[in-house]
Every structure is written in C-alpha cells, then in structure tokens.
Amino acid sequence: MVGRAVDTFFAGCRYPESPVDVIEERLRLILEVRPGERALLPSFGCRVHDLEAIDSEHQRQVAAVLIEEALRDWAPWAGVRRVSLLDVEEDRIRLRLTGRMPSLELSFHRRETAGSRSTVKGKS
C-alpha cells in the first residue's frame, strides 16, 4: 500500500542521471533567476538579465563578469574561476565554466528585461 502511494506521489518526477546533472541544474537555477524574484532572498540570482542586449564584445565581457559574480556569491562550492561565453542568442546564453571542476558547458534562458514586474522590493 505504502509503496503504491509513494510511486503515485513521485510519478513523473525526473531524477538526475548523474552528479554532473545535479551540478548543472543547481548552477542553471542560480543563473536563470533575476535578483528580486525570490521574496526571502531578494539578492539571489544573476544580474545578466538586466542587460538590454549582449551584442558587442564589451557587453559579452560585462555578462561574463555578472555570471562570475553570481556563481561566486551563490555557488562557492563550484569553484568557478573563469566564465567564457560561447554563444549568445536573444533569449539563451551558452557558456563554458572552468575552475576547480573539469570544464563544464552549460546553457540557460535569459529573460527579457521587464522592469520590476516580477520582482520584490528588498535589501540587496
């Protein structure tokens, strides 16, 4: 009875296939959240979403710095030392992270700048 209830409760849940999947999922969570979206942690997230467009080399460098800051603040366990932007599209960024771990390629969705539509006011 309990086994059937547990199977029903967790039906459709996707378990990570490997530890690398878990790490990628955690890093992606940090990068896809805009600061201010989490009421209890208003400074959580990555400020790369605040950039209007990433269409010049200067903007790519700024984006890399913002991503490094977010990962240094919220994922110090990852030991990221360098962020290289591989491909930047309007709504997606693909990057390579190097550091303590072996090189890791990751992509995440970049949201449009929407002012403070989905953010909460709080200390930063």
Backbone as a ProteinNet text record, in pm:
[ID]
protein_1_A
[PRIMARY]
MVGRAVDTFFAGCRYPESPVDVIEERLRLILEVRPGERALLPSFGCRVHDLEAIDSEHQRQVAAVLIEEALRDWAPWAGVRRVSLLDVEEDRIRLRLTGRMPSLELSFHRRETAGSRSTVKGKS
[TERTIARY]
82.7	0	86.9	183.6	269.8	353.6	404.6	485.3	408.4	283.2	199.4	172.5	150.2	125.9	249.6	367.1	491.7	512.5	489.6	505.1	410.3	288.8	190.7	231.5	279.3	318	433.1	531.6	650.5	642.4	526.8	511.8	541	622	654.9	773	821.9	939.6	1061.7	1147.8	1269.1	1385.4	1452	1568.5	1692.3	1789.1	1911.4	1983.5	2037.2	2106.6	2244.7	2310.7	2447.2	2472.3	2582.2	2616.7	2638.9	2687	2707.4	2573.5	2469.1	2335.5	2286.2	2314.9	2273.9	2344.9	2475.1	2553.3	2501.7	2479.6	2428	2292.8	2207.2	2074.2	2083.7	2171.6	2187.5	2245.9	2344.9	2404.2	2303.1	2227.2	2126.1	2019.9	1982.5	1884.5	1934.6	2059.7	2117.9	2117.1	2155.3	2170.1	2037.2	1933.4	1804.8	1716.5	1752.8	1671.6	1723.3	1631.8	1664.4	1661.5	1761.9	1756.2	1624.8	1562.9	1435.7	1317.9	1337.8	1227.7	1197.8	1293.9	1274.7	1250.9	1132.3	1095.7	1185.7	1223.6	1304.7	1453.4	1495.8	1634.8	1636.4	1608.8	1594.7	1721.8	1839	1961.2	2003.9	1928.5	1961.2	1939.6	2032.6	2016.9	2133.4	2112.3	2216.5	2165.5	2246.5	2204.7	2223.8	2262	2279.7	2147.7	2036.6	1905.3	1879.1	1954.8	1936.7	1998.6	2084	2145.4	2042	2034.3	1938.9	1970.4	2094.9	2136.4	2283.1	2320.8	2461.3	2507	2535.9	2568.7	2706.2	2782.9	2918	3014.5	3141.5	3242.5	3242.1	3221	3214.1	3097.6	2980.8	2863.9	2886.8	2959	2990.9	3079.4	3175.9	3263.6	3185.9	3095.8	3011.8	2925.5	2866.6	2783	2864.4	2986.2	3071.9	3102.9	3129.2	3157.3	3034.2	2916.4	2793.6	2766.3	2792.9	2774.4	2875	3001.7	3103.8	3065	3016.3	2974.7	2863.7	2763.2	2650.8	2697.8	2784.3	2831.1	2925.9	3004	3092.2	3009.5	2902	2818.5	2731.8	2672	2569.9	2614.4	2729.7	2780.1	2931.2	2977.5	3122.1	3176.4	3090.3	3129.7	3170.8	3126.2	3158.6	3300.8	3356.7	3493.6	3515.7	3418	3429.8	3532	3630.8	3734	3722.1	3660.4	3651.5	3522.2	3458.9	3337.4	3367.1	3344.3	3361.4	3227	3180	3054.8	3081.8	3016.6	3035.3	2938.4	2814.2	2711.4	2607.1	2569.6	2467.8	2357.9	2239.1	2121.7	2033.6	1922.8	1835	1786.9	1751.9	1694.7	1773.6	1891.4	1968.4	2116.7	2185	2329.7	2392.1	2493.6	2569.2	2709.3	2758.7	2887.6	2968.3	3097.2	3187.6	3241.3	3232.9	3283.7	3409.1	3514.8	3636.1	3672.9	3740.1	3779.7	3819.1	3772.6	3806.2	3756.9	3639	3583.1	3637.4	3622.3	3657	3569.7	3616.8	3542.2	3399.6	3304.3	3162.9	3093.6	3023.8	2944.5	2801.2	2741.3	2607.9	2533.8	2404.6	2324.8	2205.1	2158.3	2043.1	1964.4	1838.7	1749.3	1771.7	1780.7	1791.4	1656.4	1601.9	1467.9	1476.2	1368.2	1361.1	1360.6	1408.8	1404.6	1262.5	1206.3	1064.8	1046.4	1146.3	1134.6	1121.9	1027.6	1010.2	881.5	835.7	710.2	704.9	810.1	805.6	905.6	945.7	1043.5	980.4	1046.6	1001	1102.7	1056.7	1147	1211.2	1337.7	1406.9	1549.5	1621.1	1761.5	1840	1942.1	2026.2	2163
-119.5	0	125.6	131.6	249.8	262.2	149.4	152.2	207.8	168.9	218.9	368.5	413	555.4	637.5	587	658.1	664.5	552.2	551.9	651.2	659.9	753.2	897.2	923.1	1058.4	1109.5	1023.9	1065.5	1034.9	995.7	967	1093.2	1080.1	1194.2	1275.9	1247.1	1319.1	1269.4	1360.4	1324.3	1329.3	1218.4	1213.3	1239.7	1312.1	1338.6	1207.8	1199.5	1078.6	1067.8	1178.9	1174.6	1297.1	1294.5	1412.5	1537.7	1520.4	1635.5	1701.1	1620	1674.8	1757.6	1710.7	1784	1918.5	1919	2043.2	2139.5	2090.2	2176	2235.1	2154.9	2202.7	2312.7	2296.3	2398.1	2526.8	2515.6	2635.3	2705.8	2629.2	2687.4	2762.1	2707.9	2774.6	2912.5	2921.4	3049.9	3147.4	3099.9	3188.1	3231.1	3151	3185.4	3273.8	3292.1	3374.6	3517.9	3610.3	3753.1	3799.2	3876.4	3925.5	3998.4	3965.1	4024.5	3931.4	3820.3	3726.7	3640.1	3620.5	3539.1	3631.2	3625	3717	3700.9	3578.7	3556.6	3577.8	3576.6	3603.2	3701.7	3829.1	3924.5	3945.2	3916.1	3935.2	3808.2	3698.7	3571.9	3584.5	3532.2	3528.8	3592.1	3616.4	3669.4	3795.5	3900.7	4028.9	4038.6	3928.5	3932.2	3963.1	3936.7	3964.9	4115.2	4196.3	4341	4405.4	4332.7	4387.1	4390.6	4501.8	4515.5	4417.5	4417.9	4328.5	4294.6	4178.5	4137.4	4121.4	4235.7	4232.6	4289.6	4327.5	4376.8	4300.8	4312.7	4244.3	4298.4	4427.5	4486.9	4428	4416.6	4359.5	4212.6	4139.4	3999.2	3990	4082.4	4083.1	4119.2	4215.5	4253.3	4134.4	4065.4	3948.8	3840.3	3816.5	3715	3751.9	3880.1	3925.2	3908	3943.2	3927.9	3781.1	3693.2	3549.7	3499.7	3542.4	3503.8	3549.7	3673.4	3725.3	3640.4	3607.5	3528.1	3391.3	3328.2	3195.1	3201.1	3306.6	3321.8	3344	3423.7	3452.7	3334.5	3265.2	3164.6	3020.7	2999.2	2862.7	2858.3	2901.6	2897.5	2754.8	2658	2517.3	2472.7	2543.5	2505	2544.9	2644.2	2685.8	2738.6	2811	2865	2978	2966.7	3069.7	3152.3	3093	3164.4	3127.3	3227.9	3209.3	3255.9	3168.7	3203.9	3190.5	3298.1	3293	3231.4	3120	3051.9	3102	3123.6	3165.7	3246.8	3360.1	3444.5	3468.4	3423	3450	3545.9	3583.5	3680.3	3631.2	3503.2	3452.3	3336.2	3305.7	3192.2	3225.1	3183.3	3201.2	3063.6	3034.4	2910	2949.2	2885.2	2925.1	2804.7	2829.5	2727.9	2779.1	2694	2726.6	2644.5	2711.4	2639.4	2678.4	2588.8	2612.8	2484.2	2467.8	2350.5	2222	2228.2	2111.5	2107.1	1991.6	1989.2	2089.1	2131.3	2227.8	2178.7	2270.3	2235	2332.5	2280	2364.7	2364.5	2482.6	2499.6	2603.9	2587.5	2691.8	2721.4	2845.5	2884.8	2991.4	3005.8	3104.1	3240.5	3339.7	3478.6	3543.4	3604.5	3663.8	3807.5	3851.1	3990.1	4081.8	4202.4	4297.9	4346.1	4325.7	4358.5	4457	4539.2	4633.4	4559.7	4600.1	4534.5	4453.1	4408.8	4336.4	4215.6	4134.1	4011.3	4012.8	4130.4	4138	4195	4169.5	4223.2	4323.7	4420.1	4519.5	4461.3	4489.8	4441.1	4490	4449.7	4487	4407.3	4470.9	4396.7	4376.5
0	0	0	93.3	101.2	-25.6	-74.1	-196.2	-313.8	-327.5	-436	-420.8	-297.1	-271.9	-305.6	-267.7	-297.9	-448.6	-518.4	-664.2	-730.3	-680.7	-735.3	-707.1	-586.1	-546.4	-632.1	-657.8	-731.5	-881.2	-929.3	-1072.3	-1152.5	-1252.3	-1337.2	-1288.1	-1167.9	-1118.7	-1194.6	-1229.9	-1301.9	-1204.7	-1189.8	-1103.2	-1187.3	-1133.1	-1208.7	-1241.3	-1361	-1401.9	-1339.5	-1315.4	-1263.1	-1175.5	-1099.2	-1017.9	-1102.7	-1224.6	-1313.4	-1345.2	-1364	-1389.6	-1271.5	-1150.8	-1030.3	-1025	-1052.8	-1050.4	-1156.7	-1278.1	-1385	-1348.1	-1289.4	-1250.7	-1145.6	-1048.5	-943.4	-999.4	-1086.6	-1146.8	-1236.8	-1313.1	-1401.4	-1320.4	-1205.5	-1119.4	-1078	-1038.6	-997.9	-1115.2	-1232.8	-1348.2	-1409.4	-1395.5	-1457.3	-1370.7	-1245	-1155.2	-1158.2	-1173.7	-1170	-1023.7	-977.9	-839.4	-813.4	-701.1	-664	-684.4	-754.5	-777.6	-655.9	-571.5	-451.4	-333.1	-274.7	-166.8	-44.9	-11.3	108.2	83.1	-42.3	-78.9	-195.6	-170.2	-280.7	-362.9	-307.7	-385.6	-459	-443	-509.3	-659.6	-735.6	-880.4	-953.4	-1080.9	-1168	-1237.8	-1235.5	-1291.4	-1442.6	-1507.4	-1652.5	-1723.1	-1656	-1714.4	-1724.7	-1652.7	-1655.7	-1780	-1850.2	-1971.5	-2083.5	-2152.1	-2262.6	-2374.7	-2419.5	-2528	-2508.3	-2553.3	-2546.3	-2690.7	-2753.1	-2895.5	-2927.8	-2828	-2852.4	-2761.4	-2791.7	-2710	-2567.3	-2553	-2418.5	-2338.7	-2401.5	-2333.5	-2298.4	-2383.9	-2354	-2230.6	-2219.1	-2101.6	-1975.7	-1986.7	-1871.8	-1830	-1927	-1896.7	-1826.9	-1873.8	-1811	-1666.4	-1640.9	-1504	-1415.2	-1466	-1387.1	-1354.8	-1449.4	-1426.1	-1323	-1335.5	-1237.2	-1097.3	-1084.7	-953.6	-893	-973.2	-922.5	-875.9	-953.1	-914.9	-796	-786.3	-670	-543.5	-553.9	-437.4	-396	-492.3	-461	-482.1	-544.5	-562.2	-541.3	-422.9	-399.9	-403.6	-376.2	-379.3	-519.1	-621.6	-759.2	-797.2	-729.4	-756.3	-896.8	-951.1	-1087.4	-1086.8	-1175.4	-1184.6	-1312.4	-1414.5	-1541.9	-1613.4	-1670.4	-1749.9	-1892	-1988.3	-2129.7	-2199	-2259.4	-2334	-2470.5	-2499.1	-2626.5	-2731.9	-2691.5	-2786.2	-2710.7	-2767.4	-2705.4	-2807.3	-2774.4	-2855.9	-2777.9	-2835.8	-2770.3	-2634	-2625.4	-2500.7	-2440.5	-2492.7	-2443.8	-2445.1	-2339.3	-2330.2	-2310.4	-2390.8	-2374.4	-2331.6	-2225.9	-2171.1	-2126.6	-2103.2	-2050.2	-1917	-1816.3	-1683.7	-1658.7	-1612.1	-1575	-1433.6	-1366.7	-1228.5	-1161.1	-1038.3	-959.2	-1025.9	-1084.7	-1153.8	-1296.2	-1361.9	-1504.9	-1580.1	-1694.6	-1775.1	-1798.3	-1783.5	-1791.5	-1885.3	-1985.8	-2074.8	-2026.8	-2026.7	-1970.1	-2052.3	-2066.6	-2130.3	-2041.5	-2048.4	-1968.2	-2042.2	-2001.4	-2063	-2000.9	-2085.8	-2041.5	-2065.6	-1963.3	-1974.4	-2020.7	-2083.4	-2127.7	-2005.6	-2024.6	-1914.6	-1900.7	-1782.5	-1761.5	-1647.8	-1624.7	-1513.6	-1382.7	-1300.7	-1171.7	-1168.3	-1285.1	-1295.2	-1202.8	-1200.3	-1122.6	-1007.2	-964.1	-856.4	-731.1	-619.7	-492.4	-442.7	-369.1	-312.9	-187.8	-169.5	-50.9	-50.6	50.1	59.3	-42.9	-101.9	-194.4	-136.8
[MASK]
++++++++++++++++++++++++++++++++++++++++++++++++++++++++++++++++++++++++++++++++++++++++++++++++++++++++++++++++++++++++++++

